[in-house]
Coordinates of C-alpha atoms in Angstrom, one line a residue:
X1 CA -125.3 5.5 177.8
X2 CA -123.3 8.2 176.1
X3 CA -121.2 7.3 173.1
X4 CA -118.0 8.7 174.7
X5 CA -118.3 6.1 177.5
X6 CA -115.1 4.2 178.4
X7 CA -117.2 1.2 179.2
X8 CA -115.8 -0.8 176.3
X9 CA -116.8 -4.2 177.9
X10 CA -120.4 -3.3 177.3
X11 CA -119.7 -2.6 173.6
X12 CA -117.7 -5.8 173.3
X13 CA -120.4 -7.8 175.0
X14 CA -123.0 -6.4 172.5
X15 CA -120.8 -7.4 169.6
X16 CA -119.8 -10.9 170.7
X17 CA -121.9 -11.9 173.7
X18 CA -121.4 -15.7 173.3
X19 CA -117.7 -15.8 172.7
X20 CA -115.6 -17.0 175.6
X21 CA -113.9 -14.1 177.4
X22 CA -112.1 -15.6 180.4
X23 CA -111.4 -19.0 181.9
X24 CA -110.1 -20.0 185.4
X25 CA -107.4 -22.5 184.7
X26 CA -107.7 -24.1 188.1
X27 CA -111.4 -24.7 188.2
X28 CA -112.3 -24.7 184.5
X29 CA -115.0 -22.0 185.0
X30 CA -115.5 -20.0 181.8
X31 CA -117.4 -16.7 181.2
X32 CA -118.8 -15.4 178.0
X33 CA -118.5 -11.7 177.2
X34 CA -122.2 -11.3 178.1
X35 CA -121.6 -13.1 181.5
X36 CA -118.5 -11.0 182.2
X37 CA -120.4 -7.8 181.5
X38 CA -123.5 -8.8 183.5
X39 CA -121.3 -9.7 186.5
X40 CA -119.4 -6.4 186.3
X41 CA -122.7 -4.5 186.2
X42 CA -124.0 -6.3 189.3
X43 CA -120.9 -5.6 191.3
X44 CA -120.8 -2.0 190.2
X45 CA -124.4 -1.6 191.4
X46 CA -123.6 -3.2 194.7
X47 CA -120.6 -1.0 195.3
X48 CA -122.5 2.2 194.3
X49 CA -125.3 1.3 196.7
X50 CA -122.7 0.7 199.4
X51 CA -121.3 4.2 198.9
X52 CA -118.6 4.0 196.3
X53 CA -118.6 7.1 194.0
X54 CA -116.8 8.1 190.8
X55 CA -113.1 8.8 191.6
X56 CA -113.1 6.6 194.7
X57 CA -110.4 3.9 194.9
X58 CA -111.4 0.2 195.1
X59 CA -108.5 -2.0 196.3
X60 CA -108.5 -5.6 195.2
X61 CA -106.5 -8.3 197.0
X62 CA -106.7 -11.6 195.1
X63 CA -104.4 -14.0 193.4
X64 CA -105.0 -14.6 189.7
X65 CA -108.8 -15.2 189.8
X66 CA -111.8 -14.3 187.7
X67 CA -113.0 -12.0 190.5
X68 CA -110.2 -9.6 189.4
X69 CA -112.2 -9.0 186.1
X70 CA -115.4 -8.5 188.2
X71 CA -113.6 -5.7 190.1
X72 CA -111.8 -4.0 187.2
X73 CA -114.9 -3.8 184.9
X74 CA -117.2 -2.8 187.8
X75 CA -114.8 0.1 188.6
X76 CA -114.8 1.2 184.9
X77 CA -118.6 1.2 184.9
X78 CA -118.7 3.0 188.2
X79 CA -115.9 5.4 187.2
X80 CA -114.0 4.4 190.3
X81 CA -110.3 3.6 190.3
X82 CA -109.2 0.0 190.3
X83 CA -106.2 -0.6 192.7
X84 CA -104.8 -4.2 192.5
X85 CA -102.7 -5.0 195.6
X86 CA -99.6 -7.2 195.6
X87 CA -100.6 -10.1 197.8
X88 CA -96.9 -11.2 198.0
X89 CA -96.1 -8.2 200.2
X90 CA -96.1 -8.4 204.0
X91 CA -99.0 -7.0 206.0
X92 CA -97.0 -3.9 207.0
X93 CA -96.1 -3.2 203.4
X94 CA -99.7 -3.6 202.3
X95 CA -100.8 -1.3 205.1
X96 CA -98.5 1.4 203.8
X97 CA -100.0 1.1 200.3
X98 CA -103.6 1.1 201.6
X99 CA -102.9 4.1 203.8
X100 CA -101.5 5.9 200.7
X101 CA -104.3 5.2 198.3
X102 CA -107.1 5.4 201.0
X103 CA -109.6 3.1 199.2
X104 CA -113.3 3.5 199.8
X105 CA -113.7 -0.3 199.3
X106 CA -111.6 -3.4 199.6
X107 CA -112.5 -6.5 197.7
X108 CA -110.5 -9.6 198.7
X109 CA -110.6 -13.3 197.9
X110 CA -111.4 -15.7 200.7
X111 CA -108.0 -17.4 200.2
X112 CA -106.3 -14.2 201.4
X113 CA -108.7 -13.5 204.3
X114 CA -105.9 -13.5 207.0
X115 CA -103.9 -11.0 205.0
X116 CA -107.0 -8.8 204.4
X117 CA -107.9 -8.6 208.1
X118 CA -105.1 -6.2 208.7
X119 CA -106.2 -3.8 206.0
X120 CA -108.8 -1.0 206.5
X121 CA -111.4 0.3 204.1
X122 CA -114.9 1.6 204.9
X123 CA -116.5 -1.0 202.7
X124 CA -115.1 -4.6 202.6
X125 CA -116.3 -7.5 200.4
X126 CA -115.1 -11.1 200.3
X127 CA -115.1 -12.8 197.0
X128 CA -114.9 -16.5 196.4
X129 CA -118.0 -17.7 198.3
X130 CA -121.8 -18.1 198.3
X131 CA -122.4 -14.6 199.7
X132 CA -120.4 -12.9 196.9
X133 CA -122.2 -14.9 194.2
X134 CA -125.5 -13.9 195.7
X135 CA -124.5 -10.3 195.4
X136 CA -123.7 -10.9 191.7
X137 CA -127.0 -12.7 191.2
X138 CA -129.0 -9.9 192.9
X139 CA -127.8 -7.5 190.0
X140 CA -128.5 -4.2 191.7
X141 CA -128.8 -1.7 188.9
X142 CA -126.4 1.3 188.6
X143 CA -128.2 4.7 189.0
X144 CA -125.6 7.0 187.3
X145 CA -125.4 5.3 183.9
X146 CA -127.3 8.0 182.1
X147 CA -125.8 10.9 184.1
X148 CA -123.9 13.6 182.3
X149 CA -120.2 13.1 182.2
X150 CA -117.1 15.2 181.5
X151 CA -114.0 14.0 179.7
X152 CA -114.1 10.4 180.6
X153 CA -110.9 9.5 178.8
X154 CA -109.0 11.8 181.2
X155 CA -110.4 10.2 184.3
X156 CA -108.3 7.8 186.3
X157 CA -108.9 4.1 185.4
X158 CA -106.5 2.2 187.5
X159 CA -103.6 2.7 189.9
X160 CA -100.8 0.1 189.9
X161 CA -98.1 0.3 192.6
X162 CA -94.5 0.0 191.2
X163 CA -92.3 -2.8 192.4
X164 CA -90.3 -0.5 194.7
X165 CA -86.8 -1.8 193.7
X166 CA -85.5 1.8 193.7
X167 CA -87.3 2.9 196.8
X168 CA -90.9 3.2 198.3
X169 CA -93.5 1.9 195.9
X170 CA -95.3 4.6 193.9
X171 CA -98.9 4.6 192.8
X172 CA -98.8 4.9 189.0
X173 CA -102.2 6.3 187.9
X174 CA -103.3 5.3 184.4
X175 CA -106.2 7.2 182.8
X176 CA -108.8 5.6 180.6
X177 CA -106.9 7.1 177.7
X178 CA -103.7 5.5 178.8
X179 CA -105.3 2.0 179.0
X180 CA -107.3 2.5 175.8
X181 CA -104.3 3.6 173.7
X182 CA -102.2 0.8 175.0
X183 CA -104.9 -1.7 173.9
X184 CA -105.4 -0.2 170.5
X185 CA -101.7 0.2 169.9
X186 CA -101.0 -3.4 170.9
X187 CA -103.8 -4.8 168.8
X188 CA -102.8 -2.9 165.6
X189 CA -99.0 -3.3 166.1
X190 CA -98.9 -6.9 167.2
X191 CA -101.8 -8.0 164.9
X192 CA -104.0 -9.4 167.7
X193 CA -107.4 -10.7 166.7
X194 CA -110.5 -12.3 168.3
X195 CA -108.9 -15.7 167.5
X196 CA -106.1 -15.1 170.0
X197 CA -105.9 -17.0 173.3
X198 CA -103.4 -16.4 176.0
X199 CA -102.7 -17.9 179.5
X200 CA -101.3 -15.6 182.1
X201 CA -99.6 -16.6 185.3
X202 CA -98.1 -13.1 185.6
X203 CA -99.8 -11.6 188.6
X204 CA -102.8 -9.4 187.8
X205 CA -101.5 -6.8 190.3
X206 CA -98.7 -6.1 187.8
X207 CA -99.0 -4.2 184.6
X208 CA -97.4 -7.1 182.7
X209 CA -100.2 -9.4 184.0
X210 CA -103.1 -7.1 183.3
X211 CA -102.2 -4.6 180.5
X212 CA -99.5 -6.3 178.4
X213 CA -101.7 -9.0 176.8
X214 CA -104.9 -9.6 178.8
X215 CA -106.8 -6.4 178.2
X216 CA -105.7 -6.0 174.5
X217 CA -106.9 -9.5 173.8
X218 CA -110.2 -9.0 175.6
X219 CA -110.7 -5.7 173.7
X220 CA -110.1 -7.6 170.5
X221 CA -112.7 -10.3 171.5
X222 CA -110.2 -13.1 172.3
X223 CA -109.9 -15.4 175.3
X224 CA -107.8 -14.9 178.5
X225 CA -107.0 -17.9 180.7
X226 CA -105.9 -16.9 184.2
X227 CA -103.8 -19.2 186.3
X228 CA -102.1 -19.2 189.7
X229 CA -99.6 -21.7 188.5
X230 CA -95.9 -20.8 189.0
X231 CA -94.3 -24.1 187.8
X232 CA -93.1 -24.5 184.2
X233 CA -94.4 -28.0 183.5
X234 CA -98.1 -27.3 184.4
X235 CA -97.9 -24.1 182.4
X236 CA -96.8 -25.9 179.3
X237 CA -99.8 -28.2 179.8
X238 CA -102.1 -25.3 180.0
X239 CA -100.7 -23.7 176.8
X240 CA -101.6 -27.0 175.1
X241 CA -104.9 -27.6 176.7
X242 CA -106.3 -24.2 175.8
X243 CA -104.7 -24.0 172.4
X244 CA -103.0 -20.7 173.3
X245 CA -101.8 -18.6 170.4
X246 CA -99.6 -16.0 172.2
X247 CA -97.8 -16.3 175.5
X248 CA -96.0 -13.8 177.7
X249 CA -93.8 -14.9 180.6
X250 CA -90.7 -13.6 182.4
X251 CA -87.2 -15.0 181.5
X252 CA -87.1 -16.9 184.8
X253 CA -90.1 -19.0 183.8
X254 CA -88.7 -19.6 180.3
X255 CA -85.5 -20.7 181.9
X256 CA -87.3 -23.3 184.0
X257 CA -89.3 -24.4 180.9
X258 CA -86.3 -25.1 178.7
X259 CA -84.6 -26.9 181.5
X260 CA -87.4 -29.5 181.7
X261 CA -86.7 -32.8 179.9
X262 CA -90.2 -32.6 178.5
X263 CA -89.4 -29.4 176.6
X264 CA -87.3 -31.3 174.1
X265 CA -90.4 -33.3 173.0
X266 CA -93.3 -30.9 173.5
X267 CA -94.9 -29.2 170.5
X268 CA -96.8 -25.9 170.5
X269 CA -98.9 -26.2 167.3
X270 CA -101.2 -23.2 168.1
X271 CA -98.7 -20.7 169.4
X272 CA -97.6 -18.1 166.9
X273 CA -95.5 -16.0 169.4
X274 CA -93.7 -16.5 172.7
X275 CA -93.0 -13.1 174.4
X276 CA -90.5 -12.4 177.1
X277 CA -90.6 -9.3 179.3
X278 CA -89.7 -7.9 182.7
X279 CA -85.9 -8.4 182.3
X280 CA -83.3 -9.0 179.6
X281 CA -83.5 -12.5 178.2
X282 CA -80.5 -14.9 178.0
X283 CA -79.5 -15.9 174.5
X284 CA -79.8 -19.6 175.5
X285 CA -83.6 -19.2 175.7
X286 CA -83.7 -17.7 172.2
X287 CA -81.7 -20.6 170.9
X288 CA -83.9 -23.2 172.7
X289 CA -87.1 -21.9 171.0
X290 CA -85.4 -21.3 167.7
X291 CA -84.2 -24.9 167.6
X292 CA -87.9 -26.0 167.7
X293 CA -88.9 -23.5 165.0
X294 CA -90.8 -21.3 167.4
X295 CA -91.0 -17.5 167.3
X296 CA -89.6 -16.1 170.4
X297 CA -89.0 -12.4 171.0
X298 CA -88.5 -9.8 173.8
X299 CA -90.6 -6.8 174.6
X300 CA -89.9 -3.7 176.6
X301 CA -92.2 -1.6 178.8
X302 CA -92.9 -0.1 182.1
X303 CA -95.9 0.6 184.3
X304 CA -95.8 4.3 183.4
X305 CA -96.0 3.6 179.6
X306 CA -98.4 1.0 178.4
X307 CA -96.5 -1.2 179.1
X308 CA -96.1 -2.0 175.4
X309 CA -93.9 0.2 173.3
X310 CA -92.1 -1.9 170.6
X311 CA -92.9 -4.5 168.0
X312 CA -90.4 -7.1 166.8
X313 CA -91.0 -8.6 163.3
X314 CA -90.6 -12.4 163.7
X315 CA -88.6 -12.4 160.4
X316 CA -85.9 -10.1 162.0
X317 CA -85.6 -12.0 165.3
X318 CA -82.7 -14.3 164.2
X319 CA -80.6 -11.4 162.7
X320 CA -81.5 -8.9 165.5
X321 CA -81.3 -11.1 168.5
X322 CA -81.7 -9.3 171.7
X323 CA -83.5 -6.4 170.1
X324 CA -87.0 -5.3 171.3
X325 CA -87.8 -4.2 167.8
X326 CA -89.1 -0.9 166.4
X327 CA -91.5 1.6 168.0
X328 CA -95.2 0.6 167.8
X329 CA -97.6 2.5 165.6
X330 CA -98.7 5.0 168.2
X331 CA -95.5 5.5 170.2
X332 CA -92.7 8.0 169.8
X333 CA -89.2 7.0 171.0
X334 CA -85.9 8.8 171.2
X335 CA -82.5 8.0 172.9
X336 CA -81.2 11.0 174.8
X337 CA -77.8 11.9 176.4
X338 CA -77.4 13.4 179.9
X339 CA -77.3 16.8 178.2
X340 CA -80.8 16.2 176.7
X341 CA -79.7 15.8 173.1
X342 CA -80.4 12.8 170.9
X343 CA -77.4 10.5 170.7
X344 CA -75.9 9.2 167.5
X345 CA -76.9 5.8 166.1
X346 CA -75.3 3.0 168.1
X347 CA -74.6 5.2 171.1
X348 CA -76.2 4.5 174.5
X349 CA -78.6 7.0 176.1
X350 CA -81.7 7.2 178.2
X351 CA -85.0 6.0 176.5
X352 CA -87.6 8.7 176.3
X353 CA -91.2 7.9 175.3
X354 CA -94.2 9.9 174.2
X355 CA -97.7 9.0 173.3
X356 CA -101.3 8.8 174.7
X357 CA -100.5 5.6 176.4
X358 CA -98.3 7.3 179.0
X359 CA -99.4 7.4 182.6
X360 CA -101.3 10.3 184.2
X361 CA -99.4 10.9 187.4
X362 CA -97.8 9.4 190.5
X363 CA -100.5 9.3 193.2
X364 CA -100.0 12.3 195.6
X365 CA -96.5 12.9 194.3
X366 CA -96.7 16.0 192.0
X367 CA -93.0 16.8 192.2
X368 CA -92.0 13.3 191.3
X369 CA -94.5 13.3 188.4
X370 CA -93.2 16.6 187.1
X371 CA -89.6 15.4 187.2
X372 CA -90.5 12.3 185.1
X373 CA -91.4 14.5 182.1
X374 CA -89.5 16.8 179.8
X375 CA -91.6 18.7 177.2
X376 CA -94.1 15.9 177.2
X377 CA -91.5 13.1 176.9
X378 CA -91.4 10.4 179.7
X379 CA -87.9 9.8 181.0
X380 CA -87.9 6.1 181.6
X381 CA -84.7 5.7 183.5
X382 CA -83.7 2.9 181.1
X383 CA -80.7 2.9 178.9
X384 CA -80.9 1.8 175.3
X385 CA -79.4 2.2 171.8
X386 CA -80.7 2.2 168.2
X387 CA -78.9 0.5 165.3
X388 CA -78.6 1.7 161.7
X389 CA -81.7 -0.3 160.8
X390 CA -83.9 1.4 163.4
X391 CA -84.0 -1.6 165.8
X392 CA -83.8 -0.8 169.5
X393 CA -81.9 -2.6 172.2
X394 CA -82.2 -2.3 176.0
X395 CA -78.9 -1.9 177.8
X396 CA -80.2 -1.7 181.4
X397 CA -81.4 0.7 184.1
X398 CA -79.7 4.0 184.2
X399 CA -79.4 3.6 188.0
X400 CA -77.7 0.2 187.5
X401 CA -74.9 1.6 185.3
X402 CA -71.5 1.1 187.0
X403 CA -68.7 3.6 186.7
X404 CA -65.4 2.0 187.5
X405 CA -62.1 3.9 187.0
X406 CA -64.0 6.4 184.8
X407 CA -65.3 3.7 182.5
X408 CA -69.1 3.0 182.0
X409 CA -70.1 -0.6 182.4
X410 CA -73.6 -1.9 181.6
X411 CA -74.5 -4.9 183.7
X412 CA -76.6 -6.6 181.1
X413 CA -73.7 -6.9 178.7
X414 CA -71.6 -8.7 181.4
X415 CA -74.5 -10.8 182.5
X416 CA -75.2 -12.1 179.0
X417 CA -71.6 -13.3 178.6
X418 CA -71.7 -15.2 181.9
X419 CA -75.1 -16.7 181.0
X420 CA -73.5 -18.2 177.9
X421 CA -71.4 -20.5 180.2
X422 CA -73.2 -23.9 180.3
X423 CA -73.0 -24.1 184.1
X424 CA -74.6 -20.7 184.8
X425 CA -78.3 -20.6 185.3
X426 CA -78.7 -17.0 186.6
X427 CA -76.3 -14.1 186.8
X428 CA -76.6 -10.5 188.1
X429 CA -73.9 -7.8 188.0
X430 CA -73.8 -4.9 190.5
X431 CA -71.3 -2.1 191.4
X432 CA -70.0 -2.0 194.9
X433 CA -68.1 0.9 196.5
X434 CA -64.3 0.8 195.9
X435 CA -61.8 3.3 197.4
X436 CA -59.6 3.1 194.3
X437 CA -61.9 2.7 191.4
X438 CA -65.0 4.4 192.7
X439 CA -67.0 1.2 192.0
X440 CA -65.9 -2.3 191.4
X441 CA -67.7 -5.0 189.4
X442 CA -69.3 -7.8 191.5
X443 CA -71.5 -10.7 190.4
X444 CA -74.0 -13.0 191.9
X445 CA -74.4 -16.3 190.2
X446 CA -76.6 -19.4 190.5
X447 CA -75.5 -22.6 188.8
X448 CA -77.5 -25.4 187.2
X449 CA -77.9 -28.5 189.4
X450 CA -74.9 -30.8 189.4
X451 CA -72.6 -28.2 188.0
X452 CA -69.5 -26.7 189.7
X453 CA -67.7 -23.5 188.9
X454 CA -65.0 -21.4 190.6
X455 CA -64.4 -17.7 190.6
X456 CA -61.3 -18.2 188.5
X457 CA -63.0 -20.4 185.9
X458 CA -65.8 -17.9 185.3
X459 CA -63.4 -15.0 185.2
X460 CA -61.2 -16.8 182.6
X461 CA -64.3 -17.6 180.6
X462 CA -65.1 -13.9 180.3
X463 CA -61.6 -13.0 179.2
X464 CA -61.5 -12.1 175.5
X465 CA -65.3 -11.8 175.3
X466 CA -65.5 -8.4 177.0
X467 CA -63.0 -5.8 178.1
X468 CA -60.9 -6.7 181.1
X469 CA -62.3 -3.8 183.2
X470 CA -65.8 -5.2 182.8
X471 CA -65.0 -8.6 184.2
X472 CA -66.3 -9.0 187.8
X473 CA -63.6 -8.9 190.5
X474 CA -65.8 -10.7 193.0
X475 CA -68.3 -13.5 192.7
X476 CA -71.1 -14.6 195.0
X477 CA -72.4 -18.1 194.3
X478 CA -76.0 -18.7 195.4
X479 CA -78.5 -21.5 195.1
X480 CA -80.9 -19.0 193.6
X481 CA -80.8 -15.2 193.0
X482 CA -83.1 -13.1 195.2
X483 CA -86.2 -11.9 193.5
X484 CA -88.6 -9.0 194.0
X485 CA -92.3 -9.5 194.5
X486 CA -92.8 -9.4 190.7
X487 CA -90.1 -12.0 189.9
X488 CA -87.3 -9.7 188.9
X489 CA -83.8 -10.2 190.2
X490 CA -83.4 -8.0 193.3
X491 CA -80.1 -6.2 192.8
X492 CA -80.6 -4.1 195.8
X493 CA -80.6 -7.2 198.0
X494 CA -77.5 -8.5 196.2
X495 CA -75.7 -5.2 197.0
X496 CA -76.8 -5.6 200.7
X497 CA -75.4 -9.2 200.7
X498 CA -72.0 -7.9 199.6
X499 CA -72.1 -5.2 202.3
X500 CA -72.9 -7.9 204.9
X501 CA -69.9 -10.0 203.8

């Protein structure tokens, strides 16, 4: 095999064949790096014999399961494109994505057979049974391994469909270069080693599940535990059982965790870092982990870039609470005004990113791809600011900014204030049309069990903490805030709820 091959699993397997690479938390099944590599080779050989060629898409429909690694690394060996599908979507939504990416093959887990029946691909393969394991055992050899190749780094590696909160989901194409540079950048900037162990319940169809920690840790020779668990207490037990050293979860899961009575007594002796991503994190979560002497920090990323872009020094967390840190080693960042100029320190602007970790294109959307870049810089659509010490803070989505009576209001600032109230479990702020002010501030709030709160009480709580024009004029109290398929608060749905009132 040529030295410029992107088949890094083969190289890792040669270096540390007997180290544990991956574990299924539900079954306890564990693979060494050698086993993982052998399985990927076998699946690649089968797919090639069935007709999958370099550049073809291979769609994968599975919950967090080890077969996802079979599929990803088989695609890398075959130079096909790995397309993980969001199994939380409806059949019609999945059909639209499959019609868009036109996969040559569909690999699905037996647990999702009923959902897979409605999807078409010329080649279909069911994982999770005797027939699938017999295919792996047959180990059909790949024919093209010694074939001459072009610039492999520039070839497409995976395509991850965006959450679609701002419209129709887009296929974000990541090249081998994008994936490789995110792994290298994360390892050297976050100081990951072969001793690191993580458990992920973040879905492997999402970049946070697959690219944020799992692939960097595998590249470094560590261990990844995959779990379908969505409850906080069992996840705490898994962190203990597998002596995890670094953990990434969304704020909603951390909120559920700190609300458990068991959290007050549990210890995490092996964990050196708890990471939060996907949405701004309430200050109460920081405080809960700090009270136990645990390092807790936020990250920032997006499917189109990494997703990892910043590093937060644990020694700075307490003094720079809410910051995502400083740019990672191999990432360039700037904060830009609407006119395209860099803003002054402390001012809010759009976050632009540049580096070899940035995505290749939006699938079949050349105009959208072109509009995402300015002179090689990726326009993220997120707003942020930088302080005098070089630390960056995320203010919110540019599309979420509310203009009321000519004043800019950033929802995250208002949400953080409301979340400081002891009765508030979740809060989201949106702008709704107003004939006088252009937009008015409205909030959706979920309370902790056995807590009561009125509009007036919450409004009065905000007075003096933020400007009067930022305080919501309307409140919608819900048992739980609506979420997208990747667990983020669905603000589009909240706006619809207000329109329906």
